[in-house]
Amino acid sequence: MTDSSLRKPIRKAVFPVAGLGTRFLPATKAIPKEMLPIIDRPLIQYAVDEAREAGIEQLIFVTGRGKTAIVEHFDHAFELEATMTGRDKSLDVLEPTRIQPGNLVTVRQQVPLGLGHAIWCARAIVGDEPFAVFLPDELMIGQPGCMKQMVEAYNQVGGNVISVLEVPEEEVSNYGVIAPGKQDGALTEVLGLVEKPKRADAPSNLIISGRYILQPEVMRVLENQGIGAGGEVQLTDAMAQMIGQQPFHAITFAGKRYDCGSKTGFVEATLAIALEREDMRDEVRAMAKRLLGE
């Protein structure tokens, strides 16, 4: 395998969005969890905006039953647009939801066998190209965005690149953790991956966050990989097999991560982003002070 084949441009991104969102029931009974809004943008929109900023052209949604609203969000809404136009309202607010025909593809994950299986479901569309993976539950806020930072690092080192964040040592047992090698600024060589280690056994406090750039060979690994922890096909297990076979690095994300898969993380993200917006922050700050009795 040549060095140039491990540095092909990142044009495609996979979004595993087939989950049931059971932690947010009953809100997610009829609405996909990826459509839950942080202020006025659904979670999936934040992820798509991040992908576009990084130069990604084709969006691959791995969906399940009852997830059609995600695709419809990025389609034309003729009645809405006609009504807004008739009332002389600008359509600029809808511009981020517009996708060029052919640039959004969906595939079905027909059985809930985990993240690794969801990625594998996109194999025919990914083909022989490297690709990005976005977990929309992980809301990454930064300038530039997380994936843009990763693509810039990938252009330097090629191979596989994952996003990591430093956490307090007492929290490492909740996450996948990397075993670090040589470090060069924000870039760290990855020597191994450990899923939810005990604090005493953790090789570092650098946890894997929900952004990846992977070479297409991972699909062949997933093809033959058995069931792992939790009765699911684990992406971490497949990535671990590729370490030593291809370049594998982590970049420490310069920005903020919000775990919007949890209720408290969702609330934190909503408040944090509201406090950053010029059109809201003063009122939200005053509201928070009233609620806290300050």
Coordinates of C-alpha atoms in Angstrom, one line a residue:
M1 CA 0.0 0.0 0.0
T2 CA 1.5 3.3 -1.1
D3 CA 1.7 6.4 1.0
S4 CA -0.4 8.3 -1.6
S5 CA -3.2 5.7 -1.2
L6 CA -3.4 6.6 2.5
R7 CA -3.7 10.3 1.8
K8 CA -6.6 10.4 -0.7
P9 CA -9.0 13.4 -0.1
I10 CA -11.8 12.9 2.4
R11 CA -14.9 13.4 0.4
K12 CA -17.4 11.1 2.1
A13 CA -18.8 11.0 5.6
V14 CA -20.9 8.4 7.4
F15 CA -23.5 9.4 10.0
P16 CA -24.8 6.5 12.0
V17 CA -28.3 7.7 12.9
A18 CA -30.3 4.5 13.4
G19 CA -30.4 4.6 17.2
L20 CA -33.7 4.6 19.0
G21 CA -32.9 7.4 21.4
T22 CA -34.4 5.5 24.4
R23 CA -32.7 7.8 26.9
F24 CA -34.9 10.7 25.7
L25 CA -38.3 8.9 25.6
P26 CA -41.0 9.9 25.2
A27 CA -39.6 12.8 23.2
T28 CA -38.1 10.4 20.7
K29 CA -41.0 8.1 20.3
A30 CA -41.9 9.8 16.9
I31 CA -39.0 12.2 16.4
P32 CA -35.5 10.9 15.7
K33 CA -33.1 11.9 18.5
E34 CA -30.8 13.5 15.9
M35 CA -33.6 16.0 15.2
L36 CA -33.8 17.3 18.7
P37 CA -32.8 20.9 18.6
I38 CA -30.1 22.8 20.3
I39 CA -31.7 26.2 20.2
D40 CA -32.9 26.4 16.6
R41 CA -30.7 23.7 14.9
P42 CA -31.2 20.0 15.2
L43 CA -28.2 17.9 16.3
I44 CA -27.8 16.4 12.8
Q45 CA -27.5 19.9 11.3
Y46 CA -24.6 20.8 13.5
A47 CA -22.8 17.6 12.3
V48 CA -23.6 18.3 8.7
D49 CA -22.4 21.9 9.0
E50 CA -19.1 20.6 10.5
A51 CA -18.7 18.1 7.6
R52 CA -19.2 20.8 5.0
E53 CA -16.8 23.1 6.6
A54 CA -14.2 20.3 6.3
G55 CA -14.8 20.0 2.6
I56 CA -16.8 16.8 2.7
E57 CA -19.1 16.4 -0.4
Q58 CA -21.2 13.3 0.1
L59 CA -23.2 12.5 3.2
I60 CA -24.1 8.9 4.0
F61 CA -26.9 8.5 6.6
V62 CA -27.1 5.0 8.1
T63 CA -30.8 5.1 9.2
G64 CA -33.4 2.8 10.6
R65 CA -37.2 2.6 10.6
G66 CA -38.9 5.8 11.7
K67 CA -36.0 8.1 10.7
T68 CA -37.4 9.7 7.6
A69 CA -37.6 13.1 9.2
I70 CA -33.7 13.3 9.1
V71 CA -33.7 13.0 5.3
E72 CA -36.7 15.3 4.9
H73 CA -34.9 18.0 6.9
F74 CA -32.4 18.2 4.1
D75 CA -35.0 18.2 1.3
H76 CA -36.9 21.1 -0.2
A77 CA -40.0 22.1 1.8
F78 CA -42.2 23.5 -1.0
E79 CA -45.2 24.5 1.0
L80 CA -43.1 26.2 3.7
E81 CA -40.9 28.0 1.2
A82 CA -43.9 29.1 -0.9
T83 CA -45.6 30.5 2.2
M84 CA -42.5 32.3 3.4
T85 CA -41.9 33.7 -0.1
G86 CA -45.5 34.9 -0.3
R87 CA -45.0 36.7 3.0
D88 CA -41.8 38.3 1.8
K89 CA -39.7 36.4 4.4
S90 CA -36.1 35.5 3.6
L91 CA -35.3 31.9 2.9
D92 CA -31.7 32.3 4.1
V93 CA -32.4 30.5 7.3
L94 CA -33.1 27.4 5.3
E95 CA -29.9 27.5 3.3
P96 CA -27.9 25.2 5.5
T97 CA -30.6 22.5 5.0
R98 CA -30.1 22.4 1.2
I99 CA -28.2 19.5 -0.2
Q100 CA -27.2 19.1 -3.8
P101 CA -29.0 16.3 -5.6
G102 CA -27.0 13.1 -5.2
N103 CA -24.9 14.3 -2.3
L104 CA -27.1 12.7 0.3
V105 CA -27.4 8.9 0.4
T106 CA -29.2 6.7 2.9
V107 CA -28.8 3.0 3.8
R108 CA -30.6 1.0 6.4
Q109 CA -29.2 -0.7 9.4
Q110 CA -31.9 -3.4 9.7
V111 CA -30.7 -4.9 13.0
P112 CA -29.3 -3.0 16.0
L113 CA -25.8 -4.6 16.1
G114 CA -23.8 -1.5 17.2
L115 CA -21.6 1.2 15.7
G116 CA -19.2 -1.1 13.9
H117 CA -22.1 -2.8 12.1
A118 CA -23.7 0.6 11.2
I119 CA -20.4 1.7 9.6
W120 CA -20.1 -1.6 7.7
C121 CA -23.6 -1.0 6.3
A122 CA -22.2 1.9 4.3
R123 CA -19.4 -0.2 2.7
A124 CA -20.9 -0.2 -0.9
I125 CA -21.1 3.6 -0.9
V126 CA -17.8 4.2 0.8
G127 CA -16.0 1.9 -1.7
D128 CA -12.3 2.2 -1.8
E129 CA -12.1 5.7 -0.4
P130 CA -11.1 7.0 3.1
F131 CA -14.1 8.4 4.9
A132 CA -15.1 10.4 7.9
V133 CA -17.5 9.2 10.7
F134 CA -19.7 11.6 12.7
L135 CA -21.6 10.7 15.8
P136 CA -24.2 13.4 16.0
D137 CA -24.7 12.8 19.7
E138 CA -21.3 14.3 20.3
L139 CA -21.7 18.0 19.6
M140 CA -18.3 19.5 18.9
I141 CA -18.0 23.2 18.9
G142 CA -14.8 25.0 17.9
Q143 CA -13.2 27.4 15.4
P144 CA -12.3 25.7 13.1
G145 CA -14.6 22.8 13.6
C146 CA -13.4 19.4 14.8
M147 CA -13.4 17.7 11.5
K148 CA -11.6 20.5 9.7
Q149 CA -8.9 20.2 12.3
M150 CA -8.8 16.5 11.7
V151 CA -8.6 16.8 7.9
E152 CA -5.7 19.3 8.3
A153 CA -3.9 16.7 10.5
Y154 CA -4.8 13.9 8.0
N155 CA -3.2 15.8 5.2
Q156 CA 0.0 15.8 7.1
V157 CA 0.2 12.2 8.3
G158 CA -2.4 10.2 6.2
G159 CA -3.8 6.9 7.4
N160 CA -6.4 6.9 10.2
V161 CA -7.1 9.9 12.5
I162 CA -9.4 10.0 15.5
S163 CA -10.4 12.9 17.7
V164 CA -9.5 12.8 21.4
L165 CA -10.1 14.9 24.4
E166 CA -8.4 15.1 27.8
V167 CA -10.6 14.2 30.8
P168 CA -9.9 13.9 34.5
E169 CA -8.5 10.5 35.4
E170 CA -11.5 9.6 37.4
E171 CA -13.7 9.7 34.2
V172 CA -11.6 7.5 31.9
S173 CA -13.5 4.3 32.8
N174 CA -16.6 5.8 30.9
Y175 CA -14.9 6.0 27.5
G176 CA -12.6 4.4 25.0
V177 CA -9.0 5.5 25.7
I178 CA -5.9 5.6 23.5
A179 CA -2.5 4.3 24.4
P180 CA -0.3 7.2 23.2
G181 CA 3.0 7.1 21.4
K182 CA 5.0 10.0 20.1
Q183 CA 3.5 13.4 20.4
D184 CA 3.8 16.4 18.1
G185 CA 1.8 19.3 19.4
A186 CA -1.9 18.3 19.2
L187 CA -1.0 15.2 17.2
T188 CA -0.4 11.9 19.0
E189 CA 0.6 8.5 17.6
V190 CA -1.9 5.8 18.6
L191 CA -0.3 2.6 19.8
G192 CA -3.5 1.0 21.2
L193 CA -7.1 1.4 22.1
V194 CA -8.8 0.3 25.3
E195 CA -12.6 0.4 25.7
K196 CA -13.7 1.6 29.2
P197 CA -10.7 0.6 31.2
K198 CA -10.4 0.7 35.0
R199 CA -8.9 3.9 36.2
A200 CA -5.7 2.1 37.3
D201 CA -5.3 0.3 33.9
A202 CA -6.0 3.3 31.7
P203 CA -3.0 4.0 29.4
S204 CA -3.8 7.7 29.3
N205 CA -6.6 10.2 30.0
L206 CA -7.1 10.9 26.3
I207 CA -10.6 9.6 25.4
I208 CA -12.0 8.9 21.9
S209 CA -14.7 11.4 20.9
G210 CA -17.2 11.0 18.2
R211 CA -15.2 11.9 15.1
Y212 CA -13.0 9.6 12.9
I213 CA -11.2 9.5 9.6
L214 CA -10.8 5.9 8.5
Q215 CA -9.2 4.0 5.6
P216 CA -11.6 1.7 3.6
E217 CA -9.7 -1.4 4.9
V218 CA -11.7 -1.0 8.1
M219 CA -14.7 -2.4 6.2
R220 CA -12.8 -5.6 5.5
V221 CA -12.0 -5.9 9.1
L222 CA -15.6 -5.3 10.2
E223 CA -16.8 -7.8 7.6
N224 CA -15.1 -10.7 9.5
Q225 CA -15.3 -9.3 13.0
G226 CA -17.3 -11.2 15.6
I227 CA -19.6 -9.8 18.2
G228 CA -17.8 -7.8 20.9
A229 CA -18.8 -6.1 24.2
G230 CA -22.5 -5.6 24.8
G231 CA -23.4 -8.1 22.1
E232 CA -22.5 -5.6 19.4
V233 CA -19.9 -5.2 16.6
Q234 CA -17.5 -2.7 18.1
L235 CA -15.8 -0.1 15.9
T236 CA -13.0 0.2 18.5
D237 CA -12.1 -3.5 18.1
A238 CA -11.8 -3.0 14.3
M239 CA -9.7 0.1 14.6
A240 CA -7.4 -1.7 17.1
Q241 CA -6.6 -4.3 14.5
M242 CA -5.5 -1.7 12.1
I243 CA -2.9 -0.2 14.5
G244 CA 0.5 -1.2 13.3
Q245 CA -0.9 -2.0 9.8
Q246 CA -1.5 1.6 8.8
P247 CA -0.5 5.0 10.2
F248 CA -2.8 5.8 13.2
H249 CA -2.9 9.1 15.0
A250 CA -5.2 11.1 17.3
I251 CA -5.6 14.8 17.4
T252 CA -6.6 16.6 20.6
F253 CA -9.6 18.7 19.6
A254 CA -9.2 22.4 20.3
G255 CA -12.8 23.2 21.3
K256 CA -15.7 22.0 23.4
R257 CA -17.5 18.7 23.4
Y258 CA -21.0 18.2 24.7
D259 CA -22.4 14.7 25.2
C260 CA -25.9 15.3 23.9
G261 CA -26.7 11.6 24.3
S262 CA -27.4 12.4 27.9
K263 CA -30.1 14.7 29.3
T264 CA -27.7 16.8 31.3
G265 CA -25.2 17.1 28.4
F266 CA -28.1 18.2 26.2
V267 CA -29.1 20.9 28.7
E268 CA -25.5 22.0 29.1
A269 CA -25.1 22.3 25.3
T270 CA -28.3 24.3 25.0
L271 CA -27.2 26.8 27.7
A272 CA -23.6 27.0 26.5
I273 CA -24.5 27.8 23.0
A274 CA -27.3 30.2 24.0
L275 CA -24.8 32.1 26.1
E276 CA -22.5 32.4 23.1
R277 CA -25.1 33.9 20.8
E278 CA -25.3 37.7 20.6
D279 CA -29.1 37.6 20.0
M280 CA -29.8 35.6 23.2
R281 CA -26.9 35.7 25.7
D282 CA -28.0 38.7 27.8
E283 CA -31.5 37.4 28.3
V284 CA -30.4 33.9 29.0
R285 CA -27.8 35.1 31.5
A286 CA -30.5 37.2 33.3
M287 CA -32.9 34.2 33.2
A288 CA -30.3 31.9 34.8
K289 CA -29.7 34.4 37.6
R290 CA -33.4 34.6 38.3
L291 CA -33.8 30.9 38.4
L292 CA -30.7 30.5 40.7
G293 CA -32.1 33.3 42.9
E294 CA -29.0 35.5 42.5

